[in-house]
Amino acid sequence: MNNKVAVVDYGMGNLRSVAQAVMHAASVVDHAEVIVTSDPQVVRNAHRVVLPGQGAMPDCMRELRQSGLLEAVLDAADKKPLFGVCVGMQMLLDHSAEGDTPSLGLIPGEVVQFDLAGRTQADGSRFKVPQMGWNQVQTTRPHFMWTDVPSENGGSYFYFVHSFYALPANPEHCAAQTDYGGLFTCAVARDNIFATQFHPEKSAAHGLALYRNFLHWNP
């Protein structure tokens, strides 16, 4: 069976590392083809879609609209497996506090900024914003995408770089959480949509496992 994966290029994603990680995962999946594309028709024709994102939310939403890819992404989110990464996850919600930005409205909820000023971690150091580095991800409900991602002993480690995080309105849409000055949602899932705040492409073996799972996922 054909398995064409479109990595959406609207000018704001960490495209090179995302595409390389998906291609690496695809190398062990028969008939998987990964295409980095700015062509809305290629996105519509793909069997799976990856929506990366990097930078400020207002810029990402503006570029997605101006690129002509917005409707193709919404069409994909309606009917085929969609994987959002970092700001690509935040864009799925209703609204972001970053620049007071309306977003795609595919998962009800808001995106808010960390408020950790003056607070200290267990080792006495101050919390820094953005959160940058490895942190432990605790799955909150079973999902095919967590296959081969260990959940015991507090969960697996993934790599984060972000100042804002998602607050889904429905707790059932939270697929995982992470503790950084308090628990926050770091992965969301609804129907054929799955997205992570962390970067799977920067997260070694566990990140590659997520991309492999995405290539096999048939929601």
PDB file of N, CA, C and O in Angstrom, residues 167-213:
ATOM      1  N   LEU A 167      -3.123  24.449  26.799  1.00  0.00           N
ATOM      2  CA  LEU A 167      -4.128  24.140  27.816  1.00  0.00           C
ATOM      3  C   LEU A 167      -5.388  23.647  27.106  1.00  0.00           C
ATOM      4  O   LEU A 167      -6.294  24.426  26.813  1.00  0.00           O
ATOM      5  N   PRO A 168      -5.463  22.356  26.766  1.00  0.00           N
ATOM      6  CA  PRO A 168      -6.663  21.864  26.087  1.00  0.00           C
ATOM      7  C   PRO A 168      -7.893  21.982  26.986  1.00  0.00           C
ATOM      8  O   PRO A 168      -7.814  21.743  28.194  1.00  0.00           O
ATOM      9  N   ALA A 169      -9.018  22.369  26.394  1.00  0.00           N
ATOM     10  CA  ALA A 169     -10.241  22.545  27.173  1.00  0.00           C
ATOM     11  C   ALA A 169     -10.793  21.212  27.673  1.00  0.00           C
ATOM     12  O   ALA A 169     -11.406  21.150  28.738  1.00  0.00           O
ATOM     13  N   ASN A 170     -10.580  20.156  26.906  1.00  0.00           N
ATOM     14  CA  ASN A 170     -11.065  18.821  27.261  1.00  0.00           C
ATOM     15  C   ASN A 170      -9.889  17.978  27.739  1.00  0.00           C
ATOM     16  O   ASN A 170      -8.973  17.697  26.959  1.00  0.00           O
ATOM     17  N   PRO A 171      -9.881  17.551  29.004  1.00  0.00           N
ATOM     18  CA  PRO A 171      -8.766  16.749  29.516  1.00  0.00           C
ATOM     19  C   PRO A 171      -8.521  15.477  28.709  1.00  0.00           C
ATOM     20  O   PRO A 171      -7.398  14.968  28.686  1.00  0.00           O
ATOM     21  N   GLU A 172      -9.555  14.979  28.023  1.00  0.00           N
ATOM     22  CA  GLU A 172      -9.384  13.768  27.225  1.00  0.00           C
ATOM     23  C   GLU A 172      -8.459  13.987  26.033  1.00  0.00           C
ATOM     24  O   GLU A 172      -7.949  13.035  25.459  1.00  0.00           O
ATOM     25  N   HIS A 173      -8.250  15.239  25.650  1.00  0.00           N
ATOM     26  CA  HIS A 173      -7.352  15.526  24.529  1.00  0.00           C
ATOM     27  C   HIS A 173      -5.890  15.587  24.954  1.00  0.00           C
ATOM     28  O   HIS A 173      -5.013  15.692  24.097  1.00  0.00           O
ATOM     29  N   CYS A 174      -5.630  15.528  26.248  1.00  0.00           N
ATOM     30  CA  CYS A 174      -4.245  15.473  26.745  1.00  0.00           C
ATOM     31  C   CYS A 174      -3.737  14.045  26.634  1.00  0.00           C
ATOM     32  O   CYS A 174      -4.294  13.128  27.231  1.00  0.00           O
ATOM     33  N   ALA A 175      -2.665  13.851  25.865  1.00  0.00           N
ATOM     34  CA  ALA A 175      -2.088  12.514  25.684  1.00  0.00           C
ATOM     35  C   ALA A 175      -0.840  12.296  26.526  1.00  0.00           C
ATOM     36  O   ALA A 175      -0.405  11.163  26.716  1.00  0.00           O
ATOM     37  N   ALA A 176      -0.243  13.386  27.019  1.00  0.00           N
ATOM     38  CA  ALA A 176       0.946  13.282  27.876  1.00  0.00           C
ATOM     39  C   ALA A 176       1.170  14.609  28.566  1.00  0.00           C
ATOM     40  O   ALA A 176       0.696  15.657  28.111  1.00  0.00           O
ATOM     41  N   GLN A 177       1.904  14.557  29.658  1.00  0.00           N
ATOM     42  CA  GLN A 177       2.228  15.775  30.378  1.00  0.00           C
ATOM     43  C   GLN A 177       3.666  15.741  30.873  1.00  0.00           C
ATOM     44  O   GLN A 177       4.290  14.682  30.946  1.00  0.00           O
ATOM     45  N   THR A 178       4.168  16.923  31.192  1.00  0.00           N
ATOM     46  CA  THR A 178       5.539  17.093  31.651  1.00  0.00           C
ATOM     47  C   THR A 178       5.531  18.082  32.805  1.00  0.00           C
ATOM     48  O   THR A 178       4.681  18.983  32.853  1.00  0.00           O
ATOM     49  N   ASP A 179       6.452  17.924  33.724  1.00  0.00           N
ATOM     50  CA  ASP A 179       6.552  18.811  34.876  1.00  0.00           C
ATOM     51  C   ASP A 179       7.660  19.833  34.653  1.00  0.00           C
ATOM     52  O   ASP A 179       8.831  19.482  34.531  1.00  0.00           O
ATOM     53  N   TYR A 180       7.260  21.113  34.578  1.00  0.00           N
ATOM     54  CA  TYR A 180       8.228  22.214  34.552  1.00  0.00           C
ATOM     55  C   TYR A 180       7.607  23.362  35.326  1.00  0.00           C
ATOM     56  O   TYR A 180       6.835  24.148  34.787  1.00  0.00           O
ATOM     57  N   GLY A 181       7.867  23.380  36.622  1.00  0.00           N
ATOM     58  CA  GLY A 181       7.198  24.324  37.505  1.00  0.00           C
ATOM     59  C   GLY A 181       5.746  23.973  37.724  1.00  0.00           C
ATOM     60  O   GLY A 181       4.947  24.799  38.164  1.00  0.00           O
ATOM     61  N   GLY A 182       5.364  22.773  37.433  1.00  0.00           N
ATOM     62  CA  GLY A 182       3.998  22.283  37.471  1.00  0.00           C
ATOM     63  C   GLY A 182       3.704  21.477  36.217  1.00  0.00           C
ATOM     64  O   GLY A 182       4.378  21.631  35.198  1.00  0.00           O
ATOM     65  N   LEU A 183       2.727  20.602  36.310  1.00  0.00           N
ATOM     66  CA  LEU A 183       2.418  19.754  35.166  1.00  0.00           C
ATOM     67  C   LEU A 183       1.742  20.560  34.059  1.00  0.00           C
ATOM     68  O   LEU A 183       0.880  21.402  34.324  1.00  0.00           O
ATOM     69  N   PHE A 184       2.145  20.300  32.812  1.00  0.00           N
ATOM     70  CA  PHE A 184       1.491  20.910  31.661  1.00  0.00           C
ATOM     71  C   PHE A 184       1.350  19.868  30.558  1.00  0.00           C
ATOM     72  O   PHE A 184       2.091  18.882  30.501  1.00  0.00           O
ATOM     73  N   THR A 185       0.400  20.085  29.661  1.00  0.00           N
ATOM     74  CA  THR A 185       0.163  19.174  28.546  1.00  0.00           C
ATOM     75  C   THR A 185       1.284  19.314  27.523  1.00  0.00           C
ATOM     76  O   THR A 185       1.550  20.412  27.036  1.00  0.00           O
ATOM     77  N   CYS A 186       1.921  18.197  27.192  1.00  0.00           N
ATOM     78  CA  CYS A 186       3.010  18.232  26.203  1.00  0.00           C
ATOM     79  C   CYS A 186       2.701  17.395  24.970  1.00  0.00           C
ATOM     80  O   CYS A 186       3.513  17.334  24.043  1.00  0.00           O
ATOM     81  N   ALA A 187       1.535  16.740  24.955  1.00  0.00           N
ATOM     82  CA  ALA A 187       1.077  16.032  23.757  1.00  0.00           C
ATOM     83  C   ALA A 187      -0.443  16.020  23.769  1.00  0.00           C
ATOM     84  O   ALA A 187      -1.060  15.867  24.828  1.00  0.00           O
ATOM     85  N   VAL A 188      -1.023  16.225  22.598  1.00  0.00           N
ATOM     86  CA  VAL A 188      -2.476  16.203  22.470  1.00  0.00           C
ATOM     87  C   VAL A 188      -2.872  15.185  21.401  1.00  0.00           C
ATOM     88  O   VAL A 188      -2.098  14.885  20.490  1.00  0.00           O
ATOM     89  N   ALA A 189      -4.076  14.665  21.531  1.00  0.00           N
ATOM     90  CA  ALA A 189      -4.566  13.689  20.556  1.00  0.00           C
ATOM     91  C   ALA A 189      -6.081  13.776  20.476  1.00  0.00           C
ATOM     92  O   ALA A 189      -6.766  13.911  21.494  1.00  0.00           O
ATOM     93  N   ARG A 190      -6.573  13.725  19.249  1.00  0.00           N
ATOM     94  CA  ARG A 190      -8.018  13.665  19.002  1.00  0.00           C
ATOM     95  C   ARG A 190      -8.230  13.004  17.655  1.00  0.00           C
ATOM     96  O   ARG A 190      -7.736  13.474  16.629  1.00  0.00           O
ATOM     97  N   ASP A 191      -8.949  11.902  17.655  1.00  0.00           N
ATOM     98  CA  ASP A 191      -9.289  11.218  16.407  1.00  0.00           C
ATOM     99  C   ASP A 191      -8.017  10.952  15.578  1.00  0.00           C
ATOM    100  O   ASP A 191      -7.165  10.201  15.999  1.00  0.00           O
ATOM    101  N   ASN A 192      -7.884  11.585  14.418  1.00  0.00           N
ATOM    102  CA  ASN A 192      -6.749  11.338  13.525  1.00  0.00           C
ATOM    103  C   ASN A 192      -5.618  12.358  13.713  1.00  0.00           C
ATOM    104  O   ASN A 192      -4.704  12.430  12.901  1.00  0.00           O
ATOM    105  N   ILE A 193      -5.678  13.132  14.804  1.00  0.00           N
ATOM    106  CA  ILE A 193      -4.669  14.158  15.073  1.00  0.00           C
ATOM    107  C   ILE A 193      -3.851  13.767  16.298  1.00  0.00           C
ATOM    108  O   ILE A 193      -4.409  13.367  17.329  1.00  0.00           O
ATOM    109  N   PHE A 194      -2.530  13.910  16.172  1.00  0.00           N
ATOM    110  CA  PHE A 194      -1.621  13.702  17.299  1.00  0.00           C
ATOM    111  C   PHE A 194      -0.544  14.773  17.196  1.00  0.00           C
ATOM    112  O   PHE A 194      -0.084  15.101  16.096  1.00  0.00           O
ATOM    113  N   ALA A 195      -0.156  15.356  18.320  1.00  0.00           N
ATOM    114  CA  ALA A 195       0.836  16.428  18.266  1.00  0.00           C
ATOM    115  C   ALA A 195       1.617  16.488  19.567  1.00  0.00           C
ATOM    116  O   ALA A 195       1.101  16.144  20.637  1.00  0.00           O
ATOM    117  N   THR A 196       2.863  16.945  19.470  1.00  0.00           N
ATOM    118  CA  THR A 196       3.741  17.048  20.637  1.00  0.00           C
ATOM    119  C   THR A 196       4.361  18.431  20.729  1.00  0.00           C
ATOM    120  O   THR A 196       4.714  19.035  19.713  1.00  0.00           O
ATOM    121  N   GLN A 197       4.504  18.917  21.967  1.00  0.00           N
ATOM    122  CA  GLN A 197       5.229  20.166  22.192  1.00  0.00           C
ATOM    123  C   GLN A 197       6.733  19.939  22.032  1.00  0.00           C
ATOM    124  O   GLN A 197       7.453  20.797  21.531  1.00  0.00           O
ATOM    125  N   PHE A 198       7.205  18.799  22.461  1.00  0.00           N
ATOM    126  CA  PHE A 198       8.627  18.476  22.325  1.00  0.00           C
ATOM    127  C   PHE A 198       8.969  18.139  20.874  1.00  0.00           C
ATOM    128  O   PHE A 198       8.088  17.949  20.029  1.00  0.00           O
ATOM    129  N   HIS A 199      10.259  18.054  20.608  1.00  0.00           N
ATOM    130  CA  HIS A 199      10.749  17.782  19.258  1.00  0.00           C
ATOM    131  C   HIS A 199      11.156  16.304  19.132  1.00  0.00           C
ATOM    132  O   HIS A 199      12.249  15.944  19.581  1.00  0.00           O
ATOM    133  N   PRO A 200      10.345  15.459  18.504  1.00  0.00           N
ATOM    134  CA  PRO A 200      10.770  14.064  18.311  1.00  0.00           C
ATOM    135  C   PRO A 200      12.063  13.959  17.511  1.00  0.00           C
ATOM    136  O   PRO A 200      12.888  13.073  17.776  1.00  0.00           O
ATOM    137  N   GLU A 201      12.254  14.860  16.542  1.00  0.00           N
ATOM    138  CA  GLU A 201      13.441  14.780  15.678  1.00  0.00           C
ATOM    139  C   GLU A 201      14.727  15.100  16.424  1.00  0.00           C
ATOM    140  O   GLU A 201      15.820  14.833  15.913  1.00  0.00           O
ATOM    141  N   LYS A 202      14.613  15.651  17.639  1.00  0.00           N
ATOM    142  CA  LYS A 202      15.790  15.952  18.465  1.00  0.00           C
ATOM    143  C   LYS A 202      15.873  15.020  19.676  1.00  0.00           C
ATOM    144  O   LYS A 202      16.676  15.264  20.578  1.00  0.00           O
ATOM    145  N   SER A 203      15.035  13.987  19.682  1.00  0.00           N
ATOM    146  CA  SER A 203      14.858  13.165  20.879  1.00  0.00           C
ATOM    147  C   SER A 203      15.344  11.734  20.730  1.00  0.00           C
ATOM    148  O   SER A 203      14.828  10.821  21.379  1.00  0.00           O
ATOM    149  N   ALA A 204      16.321  11.526  19.855  1.00  0.00           N
ATOM    150  CA  ALA A 204      16.998  10.227  19.728  1.00  0.00           C
ATOM    151  C   ALA A 204      16.000   9.091  19.469  1.00  0.00           C
ATOM    152  O   ALA A 204      15.034   9.265  18.736  1.00  0.00           O
ATOM    153  N   ALA A 205      16.238   7.940  20.078  1.00  0.00           N
ATOM    154  CA  ALA A 205      15.498   6.721  19.732  1.00  0.00           C
ATOM    155  C   ALA A 205      14.006   6.843  20.002  1.00  0.00           C
ATOM    156  O   ALA A 205      13.180   6.364  19.218  1.00  0.00           O
ATOM    157  N   HIS A 206      13.631   7.483  21.101  1.00  0.00           N
ATOM    158  CA  HIS A 206      12.200   7.584  21.413  1.00  0.00           C
ATOM    159  C   HIS A 206      11.478   8.483  20.422  1.00  0.00           C
ATOM    160  O   HIS A 206      10.315   8.250  20.077  1.00  0.00           O
ATOM    161  N   GLY A 207      12.149   9.528  19.961  1.00  0.00           N
ATOM    162  CA  GLY A 207      11.548  10.380  18.955  1.00  0.00           C
ATOM    163  C   GLY A 207      11.357   9.666  17.635  1.00  0.00           C
ATOM    164  O   GLY A 207      10.313   9.797  16.976  1.00  0.00           O
ATOM    165  N   LEU A 208      12.362   8.880  17.239  1.00  0.00           N
ATOM    166  CA  LEU A 208      12.237   8.104  16.001  1.00  0.00           C
ATOM    167  C   LEU A 208      11.122   7.074  16.117  1.00  0.00           C
ATOM    168  O   LEU A 208      10.432   6.786  15.137  1.00  0.00           O
ATOM    169  N   ALA A 209      10.932   6.527  17.320  1.00  0.00           N
ATOM    170  CA  ALA A 209       9.838   5.575  17.526  1.00  0.00           C
ATOM    171  C   ALA A 209       8.494   6.240  17.258  1.00  0.00           C
ATOM    172  O   ALA A 209       7.599   5.638  16.651  1.00  0.00           O
ATOM    173  N   LEU A 210       8.341   7.504  17.673  1.00  0.00           N
ATOM    174  CA  LEU A 210       7.090   8.215  17.400  1.00  0.00           C
ATOM    175  C   LEU A 210       6.856   8.379  15.908  1.00  0.00           C
ATOM    176  O   LEU A 210       5.744   8.167  15.410  1.00  0.00           O
ATOM    177  N   TYR A 211       7.897   8.762  15.177  1.00  0.00           N
ATOM    178  CA  TYR A 211       7.732   8.929  13.728  1.00  0.00           C
ATOM    179  C   TYR A 211       7.454   7.588  13.049  1.00  0.00           C
ATOM    180  O   TYR A 211       6.652   7.526  12.112  1.00  0.00           O
ATOM    181  N   ARG A 212       8.086   6.508  13.495  1.00  0.00           N
ATOM    182  CA  ARG A 212       7.781   5.180  12.941  1.00  0.00           C
ATOM    183  C   ARG A 212       6.323   4.823  13.210  1.00  0.00           C
ATOM    184  O   ARG A 212       5.624   4.318  12.340  1.00  0.00           O
ATOM    185  N   ASN A 213       5.896   5.075  14.437  1.00  0.00           N
ATOM    186  CA  ASN A 213       4.502   4.773  14.780  1.00  0.00           C
ATOM    187  C   ASN A 213       3.539   5.565  13.903  1.00  0.00           C
ATOM    188  O   ASN A 213       2.494   5.049  13.482  1.00  0.00           O
TER     189      ASN A 213
END
